[in-house]
JSON list of C-alpha atoms in Angstrom, two decimals:
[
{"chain": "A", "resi": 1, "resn": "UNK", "atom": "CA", "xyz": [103.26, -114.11, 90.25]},
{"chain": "A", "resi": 2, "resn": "UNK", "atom": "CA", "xyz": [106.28, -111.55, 89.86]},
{"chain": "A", "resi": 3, "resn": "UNK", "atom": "CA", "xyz": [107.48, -109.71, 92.99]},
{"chain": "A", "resi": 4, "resn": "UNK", "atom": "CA", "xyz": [106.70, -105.95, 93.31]},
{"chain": "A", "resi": 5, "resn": "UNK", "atom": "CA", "xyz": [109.12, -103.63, 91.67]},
{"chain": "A", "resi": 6, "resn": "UNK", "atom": "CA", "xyz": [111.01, -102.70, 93.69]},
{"chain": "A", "resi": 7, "resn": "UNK", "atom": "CA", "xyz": [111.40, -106.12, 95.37]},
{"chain": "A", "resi": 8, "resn": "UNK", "atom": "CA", "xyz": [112.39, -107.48, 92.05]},
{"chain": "A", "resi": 9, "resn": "UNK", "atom": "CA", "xyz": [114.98, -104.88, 91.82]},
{"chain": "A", "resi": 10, "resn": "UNK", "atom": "CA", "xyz": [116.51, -105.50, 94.76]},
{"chain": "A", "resi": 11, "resn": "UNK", "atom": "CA", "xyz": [116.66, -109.00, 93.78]},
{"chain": "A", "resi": 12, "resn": "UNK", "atom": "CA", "xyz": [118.47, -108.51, 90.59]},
{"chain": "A", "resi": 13, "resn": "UNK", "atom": "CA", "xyz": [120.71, -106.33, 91.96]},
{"chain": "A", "resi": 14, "resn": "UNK", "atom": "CA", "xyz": [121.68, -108.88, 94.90]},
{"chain": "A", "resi": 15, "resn": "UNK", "atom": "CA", "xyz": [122.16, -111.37, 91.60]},
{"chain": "A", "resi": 16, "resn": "UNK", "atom": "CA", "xyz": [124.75, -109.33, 89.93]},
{"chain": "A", "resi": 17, "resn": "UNK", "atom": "CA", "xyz": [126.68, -108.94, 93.30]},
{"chain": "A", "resi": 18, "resn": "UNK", "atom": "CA", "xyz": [126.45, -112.15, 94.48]},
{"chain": "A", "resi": 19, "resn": "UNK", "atom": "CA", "xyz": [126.99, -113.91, 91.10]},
{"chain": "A", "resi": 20, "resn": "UNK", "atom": "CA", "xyz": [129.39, -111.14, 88.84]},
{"chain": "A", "resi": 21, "resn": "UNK", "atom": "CA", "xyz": [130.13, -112.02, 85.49]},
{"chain": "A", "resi": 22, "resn": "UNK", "atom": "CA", "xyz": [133.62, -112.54, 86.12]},
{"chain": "A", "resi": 23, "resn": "UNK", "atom": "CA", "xyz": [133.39, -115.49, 88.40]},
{"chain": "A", "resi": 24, "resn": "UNK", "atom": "CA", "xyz": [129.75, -117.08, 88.01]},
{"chain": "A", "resi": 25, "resn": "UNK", "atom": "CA", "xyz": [128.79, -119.91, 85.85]},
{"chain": "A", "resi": 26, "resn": "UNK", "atom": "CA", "xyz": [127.75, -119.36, 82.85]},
{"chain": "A", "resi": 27, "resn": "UNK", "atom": "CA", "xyz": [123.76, -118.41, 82.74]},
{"chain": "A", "resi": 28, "resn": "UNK", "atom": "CA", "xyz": [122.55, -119.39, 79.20]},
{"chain": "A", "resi": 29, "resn": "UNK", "atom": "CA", "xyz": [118.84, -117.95, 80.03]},
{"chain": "A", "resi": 30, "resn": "UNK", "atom": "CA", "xyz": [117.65, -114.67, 82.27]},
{"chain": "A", "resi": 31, "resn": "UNK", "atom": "CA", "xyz": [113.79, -114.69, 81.82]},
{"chain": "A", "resi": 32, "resn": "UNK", "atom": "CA", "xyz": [112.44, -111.25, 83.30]},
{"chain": "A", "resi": 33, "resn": "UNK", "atom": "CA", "xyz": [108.90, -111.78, 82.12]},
{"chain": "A", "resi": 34, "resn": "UNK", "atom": "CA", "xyz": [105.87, -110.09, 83.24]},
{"chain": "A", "resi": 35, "resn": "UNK", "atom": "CA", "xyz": [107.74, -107.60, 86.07]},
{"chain": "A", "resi": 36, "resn": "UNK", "atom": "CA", "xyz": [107.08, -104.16, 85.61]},
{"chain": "A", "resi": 37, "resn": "UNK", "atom": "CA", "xyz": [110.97, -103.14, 84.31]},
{"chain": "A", "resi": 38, "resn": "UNK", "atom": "CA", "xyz": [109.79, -100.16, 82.27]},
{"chain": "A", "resi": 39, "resn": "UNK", "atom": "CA", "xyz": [112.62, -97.39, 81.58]},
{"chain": "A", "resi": 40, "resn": "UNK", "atom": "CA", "xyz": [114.18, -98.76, 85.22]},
{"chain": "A", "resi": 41, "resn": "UNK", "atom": "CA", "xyz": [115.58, -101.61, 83.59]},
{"chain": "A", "resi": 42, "resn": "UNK", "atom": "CA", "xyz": [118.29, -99.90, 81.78]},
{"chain": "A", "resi": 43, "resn": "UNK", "atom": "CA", "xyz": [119.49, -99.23, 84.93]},
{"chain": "A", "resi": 44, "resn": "UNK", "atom": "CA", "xyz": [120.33, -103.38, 84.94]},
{"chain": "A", "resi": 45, "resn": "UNK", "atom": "CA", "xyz": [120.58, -104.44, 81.57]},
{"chain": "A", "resi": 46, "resn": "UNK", "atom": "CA", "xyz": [123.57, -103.29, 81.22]},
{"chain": "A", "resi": 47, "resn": "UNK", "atom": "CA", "xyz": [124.66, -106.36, 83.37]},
{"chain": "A", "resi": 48, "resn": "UNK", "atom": "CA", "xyz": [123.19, -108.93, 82.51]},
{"chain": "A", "resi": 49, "resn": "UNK", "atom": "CA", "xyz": [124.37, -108.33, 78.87]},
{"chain": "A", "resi": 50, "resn": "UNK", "atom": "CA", "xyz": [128.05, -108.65, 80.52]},
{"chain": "A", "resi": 51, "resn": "UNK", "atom": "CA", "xyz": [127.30, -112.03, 81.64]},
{"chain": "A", "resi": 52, "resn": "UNK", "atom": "CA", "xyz": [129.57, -114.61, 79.48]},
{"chain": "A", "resi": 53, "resn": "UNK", "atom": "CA", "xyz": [127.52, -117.22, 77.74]},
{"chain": "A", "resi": 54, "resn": "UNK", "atom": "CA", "xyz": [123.99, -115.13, 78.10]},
{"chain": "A", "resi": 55, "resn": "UNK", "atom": "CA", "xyz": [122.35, -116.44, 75.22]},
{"chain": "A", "resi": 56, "resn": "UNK", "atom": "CA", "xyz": [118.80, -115.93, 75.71]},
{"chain": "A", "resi": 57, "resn": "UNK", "atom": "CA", "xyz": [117.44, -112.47, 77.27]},
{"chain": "A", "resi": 58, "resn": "UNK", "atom": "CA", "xyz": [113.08, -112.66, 77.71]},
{"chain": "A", "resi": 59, "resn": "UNK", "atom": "CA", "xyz": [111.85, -109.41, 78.87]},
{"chain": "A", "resi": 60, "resn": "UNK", "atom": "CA", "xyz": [107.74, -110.08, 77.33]},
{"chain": "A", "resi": 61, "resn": "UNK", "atom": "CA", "xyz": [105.56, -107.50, 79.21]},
{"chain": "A", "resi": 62, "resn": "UNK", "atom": "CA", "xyz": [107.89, -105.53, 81.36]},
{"chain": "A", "resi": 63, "resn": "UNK", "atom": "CA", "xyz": [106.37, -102.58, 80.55]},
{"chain": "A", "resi": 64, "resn": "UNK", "atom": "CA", "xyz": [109.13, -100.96, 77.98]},
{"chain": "A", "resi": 65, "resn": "UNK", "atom": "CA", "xyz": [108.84, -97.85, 76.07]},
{"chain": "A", "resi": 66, "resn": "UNK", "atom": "CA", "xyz": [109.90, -97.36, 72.78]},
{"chain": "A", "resi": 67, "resn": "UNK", "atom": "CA", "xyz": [112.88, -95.04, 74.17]},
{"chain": "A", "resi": 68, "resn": "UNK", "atom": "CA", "xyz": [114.09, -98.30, 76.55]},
{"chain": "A", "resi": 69, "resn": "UNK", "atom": "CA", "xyz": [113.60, -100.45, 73.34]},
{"chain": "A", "resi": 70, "resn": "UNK", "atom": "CA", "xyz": [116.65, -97.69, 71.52]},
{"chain": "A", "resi": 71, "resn": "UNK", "atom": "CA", "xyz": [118.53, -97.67, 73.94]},
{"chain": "A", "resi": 72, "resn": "UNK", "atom": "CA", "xyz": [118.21, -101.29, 74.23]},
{"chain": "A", "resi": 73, "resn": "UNK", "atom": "CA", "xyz": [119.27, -101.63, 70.59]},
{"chain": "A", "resi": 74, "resn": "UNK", "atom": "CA", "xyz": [121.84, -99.11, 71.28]},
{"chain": "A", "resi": 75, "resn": "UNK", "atom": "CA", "xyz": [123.35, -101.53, 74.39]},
{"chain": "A", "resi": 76, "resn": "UNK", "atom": "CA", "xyz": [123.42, -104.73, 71.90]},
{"chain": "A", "resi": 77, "resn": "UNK", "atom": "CA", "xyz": [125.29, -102.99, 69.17]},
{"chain": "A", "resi": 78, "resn": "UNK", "atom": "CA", "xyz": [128.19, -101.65, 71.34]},
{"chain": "A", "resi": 79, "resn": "UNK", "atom": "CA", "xyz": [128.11, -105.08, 73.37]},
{"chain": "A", "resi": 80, "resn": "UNK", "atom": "CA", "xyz": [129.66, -108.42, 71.68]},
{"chain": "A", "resi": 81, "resn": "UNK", "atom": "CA", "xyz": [127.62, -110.20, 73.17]},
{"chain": "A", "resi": 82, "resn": "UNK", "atom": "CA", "xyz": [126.72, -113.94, 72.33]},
{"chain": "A", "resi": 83, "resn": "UNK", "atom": "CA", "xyz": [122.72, -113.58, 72.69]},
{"chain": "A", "resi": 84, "resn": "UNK", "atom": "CA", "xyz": [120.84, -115.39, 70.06]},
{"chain": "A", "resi": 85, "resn": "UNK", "atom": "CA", "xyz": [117.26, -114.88, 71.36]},
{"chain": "A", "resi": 86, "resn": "UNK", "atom": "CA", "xyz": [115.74, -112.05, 72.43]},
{"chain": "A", "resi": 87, "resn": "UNK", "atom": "CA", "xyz": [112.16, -112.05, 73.22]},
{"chain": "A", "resi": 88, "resn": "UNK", "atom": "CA", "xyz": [110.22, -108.66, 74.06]},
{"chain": "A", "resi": 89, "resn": "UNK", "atom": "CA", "xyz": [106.81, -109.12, 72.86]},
{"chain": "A", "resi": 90, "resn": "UNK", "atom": "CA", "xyz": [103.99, -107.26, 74.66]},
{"chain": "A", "resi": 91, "resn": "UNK", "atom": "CA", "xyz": [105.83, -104.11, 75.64]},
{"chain": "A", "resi": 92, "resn": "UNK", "atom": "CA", "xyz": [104.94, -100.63, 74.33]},
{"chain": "A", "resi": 93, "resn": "UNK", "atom": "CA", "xyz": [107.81, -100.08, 71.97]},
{"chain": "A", "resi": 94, "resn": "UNK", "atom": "CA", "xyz": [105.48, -99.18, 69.11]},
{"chain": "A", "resi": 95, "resn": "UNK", "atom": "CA", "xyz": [106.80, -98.97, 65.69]},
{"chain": "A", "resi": 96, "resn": "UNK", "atom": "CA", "xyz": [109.75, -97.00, 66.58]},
{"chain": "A", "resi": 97, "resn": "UNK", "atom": "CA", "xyz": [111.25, -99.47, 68.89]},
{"chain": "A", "resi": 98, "resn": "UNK", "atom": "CA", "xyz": [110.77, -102.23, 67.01]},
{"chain": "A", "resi": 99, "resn": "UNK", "atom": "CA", "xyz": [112.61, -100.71, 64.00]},
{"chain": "A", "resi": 100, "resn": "UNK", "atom": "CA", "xyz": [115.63, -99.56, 66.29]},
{"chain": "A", "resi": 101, "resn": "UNK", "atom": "CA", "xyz": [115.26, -103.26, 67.81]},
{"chain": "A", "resi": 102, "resn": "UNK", "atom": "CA", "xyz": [115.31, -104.32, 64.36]},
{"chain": "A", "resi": 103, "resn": "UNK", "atom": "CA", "xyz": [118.25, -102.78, 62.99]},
{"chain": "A", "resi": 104, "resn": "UNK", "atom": "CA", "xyz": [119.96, -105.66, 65.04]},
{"chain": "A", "resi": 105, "resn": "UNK", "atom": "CA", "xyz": [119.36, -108.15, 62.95]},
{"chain": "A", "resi": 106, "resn": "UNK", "atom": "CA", "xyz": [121.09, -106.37, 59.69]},
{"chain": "A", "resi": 107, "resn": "UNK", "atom": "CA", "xyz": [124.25, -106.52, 62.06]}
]
């Protein structure tokens, strides 16, 4: 079962501090699934798409809008980042998010 919010929060935060980018191993995989994230999770993202060797980012039923799924898409573009799967089925991005998370793959 996922933590409370806030709990799981705290815990990612205490992740990125204890294990920043710039001297962890490499994490190939952050699966986030079924946590309620919602629009709160841009406030972490952010991070974990500064991690070097991220390749897969799973964020199925976090509870994201279709504003955190464009600004999500807006975060990937400006990022060079070396993800190659990113799963976010069962949020509520409706149409709109899925064509700004779409645009990613014309890139």
């Amino acid at each position: 079962a996922s933590l409370p919010t806030d709990d799981g929060f705290a815990s990612l935060g205490f992740f990125n501090r204890i294990f920043p980018p710039s001297v962890s191993p490499k994490i190939h995989t952050i699966d986030l699934s079924d946590n309620a994230l919602g629009t709160r999770a841009l406030l972490h993202i952010p991070d974990l798409l500064a991690r070097p060797g991220l390749e897969r980012l799973r964020l199925t039923n976090c509870g994201m809008s279709k504003e955190v799924a464009e600004a999500l898409a807006t975060m990937l573009m400006a990022n060079a980042s070396e993800l190659k799967e990113l799963r976010l089925g069962r949020n509520q991005m409706h149409k709109e998010g899925a064509a700004s998370i779409a645009t990613l793959l014309t890139q």
